[in-house]
Coordinates of C-alpha atoms in Angstrom, one line a residue:
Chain A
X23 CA 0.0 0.0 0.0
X24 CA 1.6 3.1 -1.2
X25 CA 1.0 6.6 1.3
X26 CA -0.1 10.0 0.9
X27 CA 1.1 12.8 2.9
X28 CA -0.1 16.3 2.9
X29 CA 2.7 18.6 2.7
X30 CA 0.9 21.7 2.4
X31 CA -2.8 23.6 2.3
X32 CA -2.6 26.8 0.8
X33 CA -5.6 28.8 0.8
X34 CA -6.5 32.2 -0.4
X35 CA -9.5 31.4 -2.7
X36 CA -12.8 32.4 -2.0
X37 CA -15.5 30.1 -2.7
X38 CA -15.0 27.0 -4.9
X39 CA -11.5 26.2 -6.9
X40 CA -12.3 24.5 -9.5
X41 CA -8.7 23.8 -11.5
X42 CA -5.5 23.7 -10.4
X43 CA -2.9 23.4 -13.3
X44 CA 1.2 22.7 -13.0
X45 CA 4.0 24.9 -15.2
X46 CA 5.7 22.6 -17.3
X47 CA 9.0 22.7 -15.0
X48 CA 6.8 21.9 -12.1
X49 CA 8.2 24.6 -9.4
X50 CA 4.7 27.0 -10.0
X51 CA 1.4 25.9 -10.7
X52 CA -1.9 27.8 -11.3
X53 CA -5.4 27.6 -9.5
X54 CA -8.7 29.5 -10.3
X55 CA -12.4 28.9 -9.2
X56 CA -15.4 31.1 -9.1
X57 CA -13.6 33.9 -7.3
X58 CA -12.9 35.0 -11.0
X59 CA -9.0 35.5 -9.9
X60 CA -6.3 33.1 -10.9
X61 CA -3.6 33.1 -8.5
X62 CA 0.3 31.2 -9.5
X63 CA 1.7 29.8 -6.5
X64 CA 5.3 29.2 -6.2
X65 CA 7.3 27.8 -3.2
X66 CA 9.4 30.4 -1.0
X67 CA 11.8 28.3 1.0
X68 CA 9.8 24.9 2.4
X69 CA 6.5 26.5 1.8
X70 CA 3.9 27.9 -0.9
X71 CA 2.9 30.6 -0.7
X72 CA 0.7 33.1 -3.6
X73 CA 3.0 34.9 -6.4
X74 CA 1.0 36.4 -8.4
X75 CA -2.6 37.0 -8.3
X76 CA -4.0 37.8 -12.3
X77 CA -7.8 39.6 -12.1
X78 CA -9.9 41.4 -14.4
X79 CA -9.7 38.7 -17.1
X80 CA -13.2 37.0 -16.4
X81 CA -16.6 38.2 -15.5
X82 CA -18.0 34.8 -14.4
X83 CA -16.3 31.9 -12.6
X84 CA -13.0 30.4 -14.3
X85 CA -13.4 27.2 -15.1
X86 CA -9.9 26.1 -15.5
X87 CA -6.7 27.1 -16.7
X88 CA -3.7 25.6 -18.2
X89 CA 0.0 26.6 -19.3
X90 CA 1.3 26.3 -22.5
X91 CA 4.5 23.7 -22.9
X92 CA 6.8 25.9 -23.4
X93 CA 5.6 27.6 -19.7
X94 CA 5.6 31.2 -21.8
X95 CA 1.9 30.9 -21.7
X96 CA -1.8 29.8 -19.5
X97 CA -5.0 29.8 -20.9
X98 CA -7.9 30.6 -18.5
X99 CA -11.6 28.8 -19.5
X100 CA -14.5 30.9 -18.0
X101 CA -17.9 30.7 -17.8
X102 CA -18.0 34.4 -19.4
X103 CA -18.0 32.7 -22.8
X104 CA -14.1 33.2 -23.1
X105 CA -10.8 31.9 -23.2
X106 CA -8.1 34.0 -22.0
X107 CA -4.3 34.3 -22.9
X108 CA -1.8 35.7 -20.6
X109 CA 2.0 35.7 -20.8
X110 CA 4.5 38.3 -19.0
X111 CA 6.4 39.3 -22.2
X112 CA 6.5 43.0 -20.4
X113 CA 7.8 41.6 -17.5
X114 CA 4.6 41.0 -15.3
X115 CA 1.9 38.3 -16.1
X116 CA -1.4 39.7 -18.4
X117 CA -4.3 39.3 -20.8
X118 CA -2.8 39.6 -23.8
X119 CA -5.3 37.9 -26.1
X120 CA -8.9 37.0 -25.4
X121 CA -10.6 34.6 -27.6
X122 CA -14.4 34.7 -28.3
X123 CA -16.3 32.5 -30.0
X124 CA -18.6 30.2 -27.8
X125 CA -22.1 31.1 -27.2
X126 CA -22.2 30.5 -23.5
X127 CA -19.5 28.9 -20.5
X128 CA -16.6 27.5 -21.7
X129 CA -15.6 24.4 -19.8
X130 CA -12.1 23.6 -20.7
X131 CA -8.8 24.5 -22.5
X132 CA -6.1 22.5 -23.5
X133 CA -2.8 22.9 -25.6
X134 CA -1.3 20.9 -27.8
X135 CA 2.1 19.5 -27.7
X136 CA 3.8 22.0 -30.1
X137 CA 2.3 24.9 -28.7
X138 CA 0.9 25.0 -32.1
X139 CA -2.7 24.5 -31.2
X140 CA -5.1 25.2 -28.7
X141 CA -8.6 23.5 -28.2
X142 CA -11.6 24.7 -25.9
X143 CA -15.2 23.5 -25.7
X144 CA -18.2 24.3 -23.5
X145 CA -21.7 24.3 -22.8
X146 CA -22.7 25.4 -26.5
X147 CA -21.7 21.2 -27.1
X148 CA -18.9 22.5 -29.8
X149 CA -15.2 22.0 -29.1
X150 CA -13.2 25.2 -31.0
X151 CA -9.7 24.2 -32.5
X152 CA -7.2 27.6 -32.7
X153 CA -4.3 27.9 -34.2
X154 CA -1.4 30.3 -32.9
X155 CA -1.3 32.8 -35.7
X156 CA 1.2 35.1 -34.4
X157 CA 2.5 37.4 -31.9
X158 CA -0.8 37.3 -29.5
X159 CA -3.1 36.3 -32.8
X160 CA -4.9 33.0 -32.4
X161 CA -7.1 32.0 -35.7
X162 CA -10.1 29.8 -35.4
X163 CA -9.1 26.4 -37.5
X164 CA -12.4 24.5 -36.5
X165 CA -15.6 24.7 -34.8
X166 CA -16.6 20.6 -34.1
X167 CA -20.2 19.8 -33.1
X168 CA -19.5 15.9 -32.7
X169 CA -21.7 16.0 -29.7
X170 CA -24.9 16.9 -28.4
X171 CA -24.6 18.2 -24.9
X172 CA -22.7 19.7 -22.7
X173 CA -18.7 19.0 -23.5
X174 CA -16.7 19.1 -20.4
X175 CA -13.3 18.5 -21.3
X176 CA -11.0 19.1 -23.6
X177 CA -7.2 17.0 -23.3
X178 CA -4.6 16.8 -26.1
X179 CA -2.6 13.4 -27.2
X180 CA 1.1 13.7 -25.8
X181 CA 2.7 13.6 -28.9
X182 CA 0.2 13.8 -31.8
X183 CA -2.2 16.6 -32.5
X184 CA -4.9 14.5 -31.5
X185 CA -7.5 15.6 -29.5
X186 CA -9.9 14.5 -26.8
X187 CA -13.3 15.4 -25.7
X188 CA -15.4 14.1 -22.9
X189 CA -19.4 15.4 -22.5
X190 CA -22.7 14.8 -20.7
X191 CA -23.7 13.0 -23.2
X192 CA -21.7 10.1 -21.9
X193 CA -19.4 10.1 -24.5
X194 CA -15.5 10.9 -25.4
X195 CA -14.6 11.7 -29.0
X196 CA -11.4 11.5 -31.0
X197 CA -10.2 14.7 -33.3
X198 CA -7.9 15.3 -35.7
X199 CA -7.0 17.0 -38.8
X200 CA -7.1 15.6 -42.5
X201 CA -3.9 16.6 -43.9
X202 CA -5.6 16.8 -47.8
X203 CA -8.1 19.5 -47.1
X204 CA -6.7 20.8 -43.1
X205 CA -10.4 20.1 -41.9
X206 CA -10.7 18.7 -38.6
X207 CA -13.2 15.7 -37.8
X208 CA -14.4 13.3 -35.3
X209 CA -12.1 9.8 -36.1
X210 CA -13.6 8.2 -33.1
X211 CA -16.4 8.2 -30.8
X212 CA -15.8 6.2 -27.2
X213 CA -19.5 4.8 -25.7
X214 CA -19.5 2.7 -22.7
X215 CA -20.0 5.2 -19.9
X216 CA -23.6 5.5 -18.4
X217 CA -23.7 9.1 -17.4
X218 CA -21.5 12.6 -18.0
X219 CA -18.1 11.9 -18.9
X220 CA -16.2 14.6 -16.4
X221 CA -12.8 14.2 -17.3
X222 CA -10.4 12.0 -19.3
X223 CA -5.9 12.1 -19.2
X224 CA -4.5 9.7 -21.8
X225 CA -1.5 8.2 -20.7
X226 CA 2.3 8.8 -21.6
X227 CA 2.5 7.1 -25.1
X228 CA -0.9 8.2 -26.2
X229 CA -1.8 4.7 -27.0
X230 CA -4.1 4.4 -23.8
X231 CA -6.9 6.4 -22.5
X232 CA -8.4 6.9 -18.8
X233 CA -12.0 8.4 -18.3
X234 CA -13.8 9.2 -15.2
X235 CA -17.5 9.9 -15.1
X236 CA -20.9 10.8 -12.9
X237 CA -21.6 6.9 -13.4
X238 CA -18.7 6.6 -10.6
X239 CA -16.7 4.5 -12.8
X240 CA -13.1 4.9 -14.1
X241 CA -12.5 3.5 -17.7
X242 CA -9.2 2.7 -19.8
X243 CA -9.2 2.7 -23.4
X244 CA -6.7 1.2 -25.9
X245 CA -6.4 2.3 -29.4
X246 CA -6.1 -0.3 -32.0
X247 CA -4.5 0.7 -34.8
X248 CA -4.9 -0.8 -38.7
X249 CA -3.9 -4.1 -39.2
X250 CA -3.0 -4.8 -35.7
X251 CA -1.8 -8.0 -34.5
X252 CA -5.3 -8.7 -32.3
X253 CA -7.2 -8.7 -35.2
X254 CA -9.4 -5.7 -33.9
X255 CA -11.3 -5.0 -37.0
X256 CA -10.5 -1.0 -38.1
X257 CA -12.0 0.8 -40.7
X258 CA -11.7 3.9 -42.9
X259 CA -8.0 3.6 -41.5
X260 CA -8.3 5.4 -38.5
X261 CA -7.4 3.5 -35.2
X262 CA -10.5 1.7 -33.4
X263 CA -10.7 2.4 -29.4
X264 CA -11.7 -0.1 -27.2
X265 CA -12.8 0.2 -24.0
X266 CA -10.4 -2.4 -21.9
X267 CA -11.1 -1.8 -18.0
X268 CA -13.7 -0.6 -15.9
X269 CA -13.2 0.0 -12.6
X270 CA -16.2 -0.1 -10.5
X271 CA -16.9 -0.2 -7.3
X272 CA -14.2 2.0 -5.7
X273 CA -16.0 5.5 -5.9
X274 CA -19.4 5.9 -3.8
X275 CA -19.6 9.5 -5.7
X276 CA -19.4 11.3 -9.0
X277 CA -16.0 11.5 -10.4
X278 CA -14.5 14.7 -11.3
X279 CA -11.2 14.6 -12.2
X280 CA -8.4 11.9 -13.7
X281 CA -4.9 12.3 -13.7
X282 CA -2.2 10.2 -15.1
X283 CA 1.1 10.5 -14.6
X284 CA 3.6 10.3 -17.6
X285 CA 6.3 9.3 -15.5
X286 CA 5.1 7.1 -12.7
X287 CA 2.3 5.1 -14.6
X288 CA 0.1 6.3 -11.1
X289 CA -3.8 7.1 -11.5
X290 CA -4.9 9.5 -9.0
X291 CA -8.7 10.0 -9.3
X292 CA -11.1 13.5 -7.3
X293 CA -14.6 12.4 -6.5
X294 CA -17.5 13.8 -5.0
X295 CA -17.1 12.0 -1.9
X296 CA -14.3 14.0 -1.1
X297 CA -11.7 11.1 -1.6
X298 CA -8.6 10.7 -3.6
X299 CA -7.6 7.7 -5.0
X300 CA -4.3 6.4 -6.2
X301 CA -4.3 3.7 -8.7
X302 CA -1.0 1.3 -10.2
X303 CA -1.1 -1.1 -12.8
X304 CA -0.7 -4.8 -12.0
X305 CA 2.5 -5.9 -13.3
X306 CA 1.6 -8.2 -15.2
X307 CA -1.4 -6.9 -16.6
X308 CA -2.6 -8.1 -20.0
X309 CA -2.3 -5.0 -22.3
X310 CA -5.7 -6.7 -23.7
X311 CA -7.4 -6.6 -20.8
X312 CA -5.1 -4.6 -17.6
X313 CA -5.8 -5.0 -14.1
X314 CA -5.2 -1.7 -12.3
X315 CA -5.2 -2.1 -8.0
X316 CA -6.1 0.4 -5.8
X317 CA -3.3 1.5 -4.0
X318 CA -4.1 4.4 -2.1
X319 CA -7.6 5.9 -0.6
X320 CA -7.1 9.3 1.1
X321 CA -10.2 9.7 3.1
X322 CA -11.5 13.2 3.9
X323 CA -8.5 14.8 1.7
X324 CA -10.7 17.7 1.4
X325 CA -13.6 18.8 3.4
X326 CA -15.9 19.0 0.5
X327 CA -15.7 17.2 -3.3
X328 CA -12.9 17.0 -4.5
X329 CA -12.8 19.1 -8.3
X330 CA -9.2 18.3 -9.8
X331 CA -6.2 16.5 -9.3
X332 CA -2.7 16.9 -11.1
X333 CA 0.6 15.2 -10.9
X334 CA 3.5 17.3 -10.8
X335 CA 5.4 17.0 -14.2
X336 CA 8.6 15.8 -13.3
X337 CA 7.6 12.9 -11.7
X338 CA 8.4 13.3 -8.3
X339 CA 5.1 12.0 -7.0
X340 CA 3.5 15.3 -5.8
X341 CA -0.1 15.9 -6.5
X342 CA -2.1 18.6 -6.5
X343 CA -5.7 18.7 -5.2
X344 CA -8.6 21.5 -5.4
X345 CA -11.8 21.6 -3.9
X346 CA -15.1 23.2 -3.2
X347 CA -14.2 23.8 0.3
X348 CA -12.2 26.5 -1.3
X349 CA -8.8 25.3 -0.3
X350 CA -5.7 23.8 -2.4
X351 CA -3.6 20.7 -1.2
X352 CA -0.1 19.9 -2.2
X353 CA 0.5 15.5 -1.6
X354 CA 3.3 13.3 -1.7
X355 CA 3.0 9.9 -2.7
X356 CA 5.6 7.1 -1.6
X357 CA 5.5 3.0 -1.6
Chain B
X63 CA -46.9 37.4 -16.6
X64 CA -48.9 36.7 -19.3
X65 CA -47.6 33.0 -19.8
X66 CA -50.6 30.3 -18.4
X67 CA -49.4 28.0 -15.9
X68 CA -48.7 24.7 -16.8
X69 CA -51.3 23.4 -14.4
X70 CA -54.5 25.8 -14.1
X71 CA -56.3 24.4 -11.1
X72 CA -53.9 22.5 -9.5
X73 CA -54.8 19.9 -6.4
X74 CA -54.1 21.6 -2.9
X75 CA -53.8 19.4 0.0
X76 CA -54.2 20.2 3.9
X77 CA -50.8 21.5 5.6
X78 CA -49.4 19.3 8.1
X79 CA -48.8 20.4 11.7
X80 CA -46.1 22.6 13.2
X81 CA -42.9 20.7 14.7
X82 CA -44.1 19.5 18.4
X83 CA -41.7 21.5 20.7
X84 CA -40.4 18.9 23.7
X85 CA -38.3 19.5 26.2
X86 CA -35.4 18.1 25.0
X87 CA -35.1 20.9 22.6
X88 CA -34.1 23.2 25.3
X89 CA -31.8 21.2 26.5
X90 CA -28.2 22.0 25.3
X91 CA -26.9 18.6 26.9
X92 CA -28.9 16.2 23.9
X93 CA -26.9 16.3 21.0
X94 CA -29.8 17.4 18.2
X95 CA -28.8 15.5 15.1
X96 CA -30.9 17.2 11.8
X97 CA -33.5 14.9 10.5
X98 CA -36.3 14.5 8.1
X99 CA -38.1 16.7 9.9
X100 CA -35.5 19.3 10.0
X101 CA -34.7 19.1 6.6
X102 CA -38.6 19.9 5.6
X103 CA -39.4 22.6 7.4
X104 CA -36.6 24.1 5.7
X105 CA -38.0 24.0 2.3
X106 CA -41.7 23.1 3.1
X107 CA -42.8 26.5 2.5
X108 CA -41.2 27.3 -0.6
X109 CA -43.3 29.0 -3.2
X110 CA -44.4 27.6 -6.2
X111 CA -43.2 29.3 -9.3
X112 CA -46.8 30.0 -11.0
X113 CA -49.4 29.8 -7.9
X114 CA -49.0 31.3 -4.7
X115 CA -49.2 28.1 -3.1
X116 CA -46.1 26.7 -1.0
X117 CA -44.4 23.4 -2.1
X118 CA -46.3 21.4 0.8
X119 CA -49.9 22.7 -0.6
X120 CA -49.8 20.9 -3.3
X121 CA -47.7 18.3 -1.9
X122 CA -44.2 18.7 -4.1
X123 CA -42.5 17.9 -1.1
X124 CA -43.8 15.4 1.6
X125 CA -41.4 14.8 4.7
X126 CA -41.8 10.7 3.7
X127 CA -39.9 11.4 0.6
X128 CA -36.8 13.4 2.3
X129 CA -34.1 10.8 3.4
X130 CA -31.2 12.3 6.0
X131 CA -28.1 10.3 6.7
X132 CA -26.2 12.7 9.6
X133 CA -23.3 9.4 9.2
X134 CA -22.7 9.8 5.6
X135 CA -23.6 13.3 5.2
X136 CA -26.2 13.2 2.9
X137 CA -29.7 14.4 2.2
X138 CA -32.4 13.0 -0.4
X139 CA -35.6 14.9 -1.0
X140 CA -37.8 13.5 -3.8
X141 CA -40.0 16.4 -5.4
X142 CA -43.3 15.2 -7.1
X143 CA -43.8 17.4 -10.0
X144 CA -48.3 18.6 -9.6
X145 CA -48.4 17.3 -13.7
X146 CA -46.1 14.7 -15.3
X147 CA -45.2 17.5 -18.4
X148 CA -44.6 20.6 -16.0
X149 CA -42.4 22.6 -17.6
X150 CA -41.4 24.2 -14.2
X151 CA -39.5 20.7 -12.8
X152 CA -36.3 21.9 -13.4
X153 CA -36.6 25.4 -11.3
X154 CA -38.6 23.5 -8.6
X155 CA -35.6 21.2 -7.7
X156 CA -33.4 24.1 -8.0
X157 CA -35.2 26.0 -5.6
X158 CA -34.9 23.2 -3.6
X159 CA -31.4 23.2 -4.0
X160 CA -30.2 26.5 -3.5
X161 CA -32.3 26.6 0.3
X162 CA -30.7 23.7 1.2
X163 CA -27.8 25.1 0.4
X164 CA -27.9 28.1 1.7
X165 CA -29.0 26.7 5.0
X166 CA -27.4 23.6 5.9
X167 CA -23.6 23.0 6.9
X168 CA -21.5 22.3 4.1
X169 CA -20.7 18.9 5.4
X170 CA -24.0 18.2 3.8
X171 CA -24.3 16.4 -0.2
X172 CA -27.9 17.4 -1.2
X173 CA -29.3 15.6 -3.6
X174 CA -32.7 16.7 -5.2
X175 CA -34.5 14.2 -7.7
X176 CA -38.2 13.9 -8.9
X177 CA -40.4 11.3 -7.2
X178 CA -39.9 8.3 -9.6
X179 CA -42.2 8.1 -12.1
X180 CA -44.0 11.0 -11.4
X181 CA -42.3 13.1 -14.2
X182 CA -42.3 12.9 -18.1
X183 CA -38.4 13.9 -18.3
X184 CA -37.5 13.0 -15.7
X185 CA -34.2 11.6 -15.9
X186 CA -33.3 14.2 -18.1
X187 CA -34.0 16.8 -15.0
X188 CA -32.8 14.8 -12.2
X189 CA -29.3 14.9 -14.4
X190 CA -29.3 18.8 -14.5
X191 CA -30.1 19.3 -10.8
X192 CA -26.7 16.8 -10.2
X193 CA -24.7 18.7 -12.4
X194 CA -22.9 20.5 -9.5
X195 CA -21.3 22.7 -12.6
X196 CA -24.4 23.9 -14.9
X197 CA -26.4 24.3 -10.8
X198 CA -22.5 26.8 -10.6
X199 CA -23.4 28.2 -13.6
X200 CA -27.2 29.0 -13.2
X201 CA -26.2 30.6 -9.9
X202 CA -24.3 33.4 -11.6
X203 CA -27.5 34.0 -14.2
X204 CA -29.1 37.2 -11.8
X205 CA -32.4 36.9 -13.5
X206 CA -32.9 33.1 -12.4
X207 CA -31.3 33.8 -9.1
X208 CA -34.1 36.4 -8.8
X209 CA -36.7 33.9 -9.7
X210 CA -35.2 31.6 -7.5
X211 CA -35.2 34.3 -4.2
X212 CA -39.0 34.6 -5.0
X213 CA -40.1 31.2 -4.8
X214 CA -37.6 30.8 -1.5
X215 CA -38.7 33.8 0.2
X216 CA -41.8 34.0 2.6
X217 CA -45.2 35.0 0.4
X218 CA -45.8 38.8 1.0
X219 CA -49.5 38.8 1.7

């Protein structure tokens, strides 16, 4: 049974915090909520403590935020119907690029691998695909209205500019771009899951995905790709996702949040039962069917549901938690 | 407003009695756990959104259909829509909500479905009023929120 230590709760919210988001080098990380502030947090000796505090960006509650790979960059998701970009190329962190477009609360954004891209998708059931134009110049490349609720989620591939989308209409979809004509469709479309698909985080090689969703279940999908050696039948030539696991029975609540770490292999899930739970890969798991064991169950890790959970990017098992209790808790994981 | 309700003549039922006061409510030394009871008094006399008629008249809410768990934190309260296509389900519930919220500790996970099969949509509501984040979102709408304070507030006679 591995452990889980709290090594910090920061606080400084006010009301809900919804996201909480990690800077590429992993020594800052962002949070936001419906407070309508996003506030960077970095550590000043043992401790972390608030850096920078960015308002005036949103009207409404910020849904979630998320940095760019190269770290130049964060996107901020709000409920005012946009998406905004902030970098500190004059020295000190603002909007520098606000990007309109959905009809009402966006839900999530996400960047691509490159930079390059930059997806966001909301309660108007479309998913928007924008490319960096320029110097604070973002164009609209696609406008995708695969599904018909509510999307919630929005995650890139890790490598690949293939993109992810999760929605209350209990589905996730697949994305990506036809390089004859540059239009972006739907490749895939990922049905198993009973109620709203919350969140999804595929894992290092992009090959597997893991869902979490309001039917408390956690699932893990494999993509098959043409002519592979199971004999999965594919066609059109685009890769065929399976669903491969379900874990059930571990989660007496909603689940909010999924995070899978690209170094550690570790699934750390938020639910409404204000739990986290840390999950590992048997050993020997069948790729065709894996066996995932529960590792770790952090009763009462916040006082309220838990909204988001992150692993800190250079995989030194620290994990980030928000929650609607309003406070922010920084976790160590060991064997 | 010139829209007709949904349900013109709607059913009203006899209110039921006031809380019995004992002794042991005075008494600071019995711990006083919330219960059913508890919970409907706090939303019994919420207003319904087209008739100026509390939820109890015409028997939305019953204190049979409110379930309290003080162990597990949680509260259920069924809501029995007056007519299985009324349009107002959705607000009802999230009246319900938002007094619940507002008055009970935070320790508390409401949750606030229609009395099953009492409702032509109803899964499709009892999905909305889970969605913590479109119940977030609907919070910030000022307009709705106003609605919202009118059917939770006392009736101005």
């Amino acid at each position: 049974m591995a452990r889980m230590e709290l090594l910090q709760t920061v606080t400084g919210h006010k009301g809900i915090v919804w996201n909480v988001s990690w800077h590429p080098l992993g020594k800052i990380f962002a949070s936001c909520g419906e407070d309508k502030t996003i506030k960077l947090w970095n550590k000043e000796g043992q401790e972390w403590a608030i850096k920078t505090v960015l308002v005036d960006g949103h009207q409404r509650t910020i849904r979630e935020v998320a940095w760019s790979p190269c770290g130049n960059f964060l996107a901020s998701g709000s409920f005012d119907a946009t998406t905004a970009i902030w970098d500190k190329k004059s020295g000190q962190f603002e909007c520098n690029a606000t990007l309109e477009g959905h009809e009402n609360e966006v839900k999530s954004v996400a960047w691509s691998q490159s930079g390059q891209l930059l997806a966001t998708c909301g309660r108007d059931k479309s998913v928007w695909v924008w490319e960096v134009a320029g110097d604070d110049e973002y164009e609209c490349a696609s406008v995708l209205n695969a599904h018909n609720q509510d999307v919630k989620k929005v995650a890139w591939h890790p490598t690949l500019d293939i993109l992810a989308s999760a929605s209350y209409d209990n589905t996730v979809k697949l994305y990506k771009e036809d390089p004859v004509d540059n239009d972006w469709s739907c490749v895939a479309t990922l049905q198993s899951h009973e109620s709203t698909v919350w969140s999804l985080a595929f894992d290092k090689t992009g090959e597997r995905l893991a869902t979490c969703s309001d039917d408390r279940t956690v699932k893990i999908w494999k993509e098959y790709k043409p002519d592979n050696q199971e004999g999965v039948m594919v066609q059109d030539r685009d890769s065929v996702w399976k669903c491969v696991c379900t874990l059930s029975g571990y989660h007496s609540r909603c689940v909010y949040d999924i995070a899978w770490c690209h170094k550690t292999g570790l699934i750390a899930t938020a639910c409404g039962d204000d739990i986290i739970r840390i999950f590992k890969e048997a050993e020997d798991s069948d790729p065709n069917a894996p066996t995932f064991d529960l590792i770790c169950t952090k009763l009462n890790a916040h006082a309220q549901d838990v909204n988001c959970v992150a692993w800190n990017p250079t995989g030194n098992q620290e994990l980030l938690s928000c929650s609607d209790d309003g406070e922010i808790r920084i976790w160590k994981i060991s064997d | 407003m010139t829209k007709v309700a949904d349900n013109l003549n709607p059913h009203v039922y006899e209110k039921g009695s006031e809380r019995q006061i004992t002794s042991t409510d005075h008494d600071e030394d019995v711990v006083d756990e919330i219960d059913e009871r508890e919970i409907f008094d706090i939303i019994r006399n919420i207003n319904d959104p087209e008739h100026p008629l509390t939820l109890e008249d015409l028997r939305v809410l019953e204190e049979k259909n409110i379930t309290v768990n003080n162990k597990e934190n949680t509260v259920h309260v069924n809501f029995t829509p007056t007519i299985p296509h009324c349009s107002m389900a959705t607000l009802i519930g999230l009246s319900i909500r938002v007094q619940l919220l507002r008055a009970l500790p935070s320790r508390f996970k409401v949750t606030v479905t229609v009395t099953e099969g009492t409702h032509a949509s109803e899964h499709a509501v009892n999905k909305q009023l889970a969605d913590k984040e479109r119940v977030a979102a609907a919070l910030e709408n000022n307009n709705l929120v106003q609605i919202i304070n009118q059917c939770v507030s006392p009736l101005s006679l």
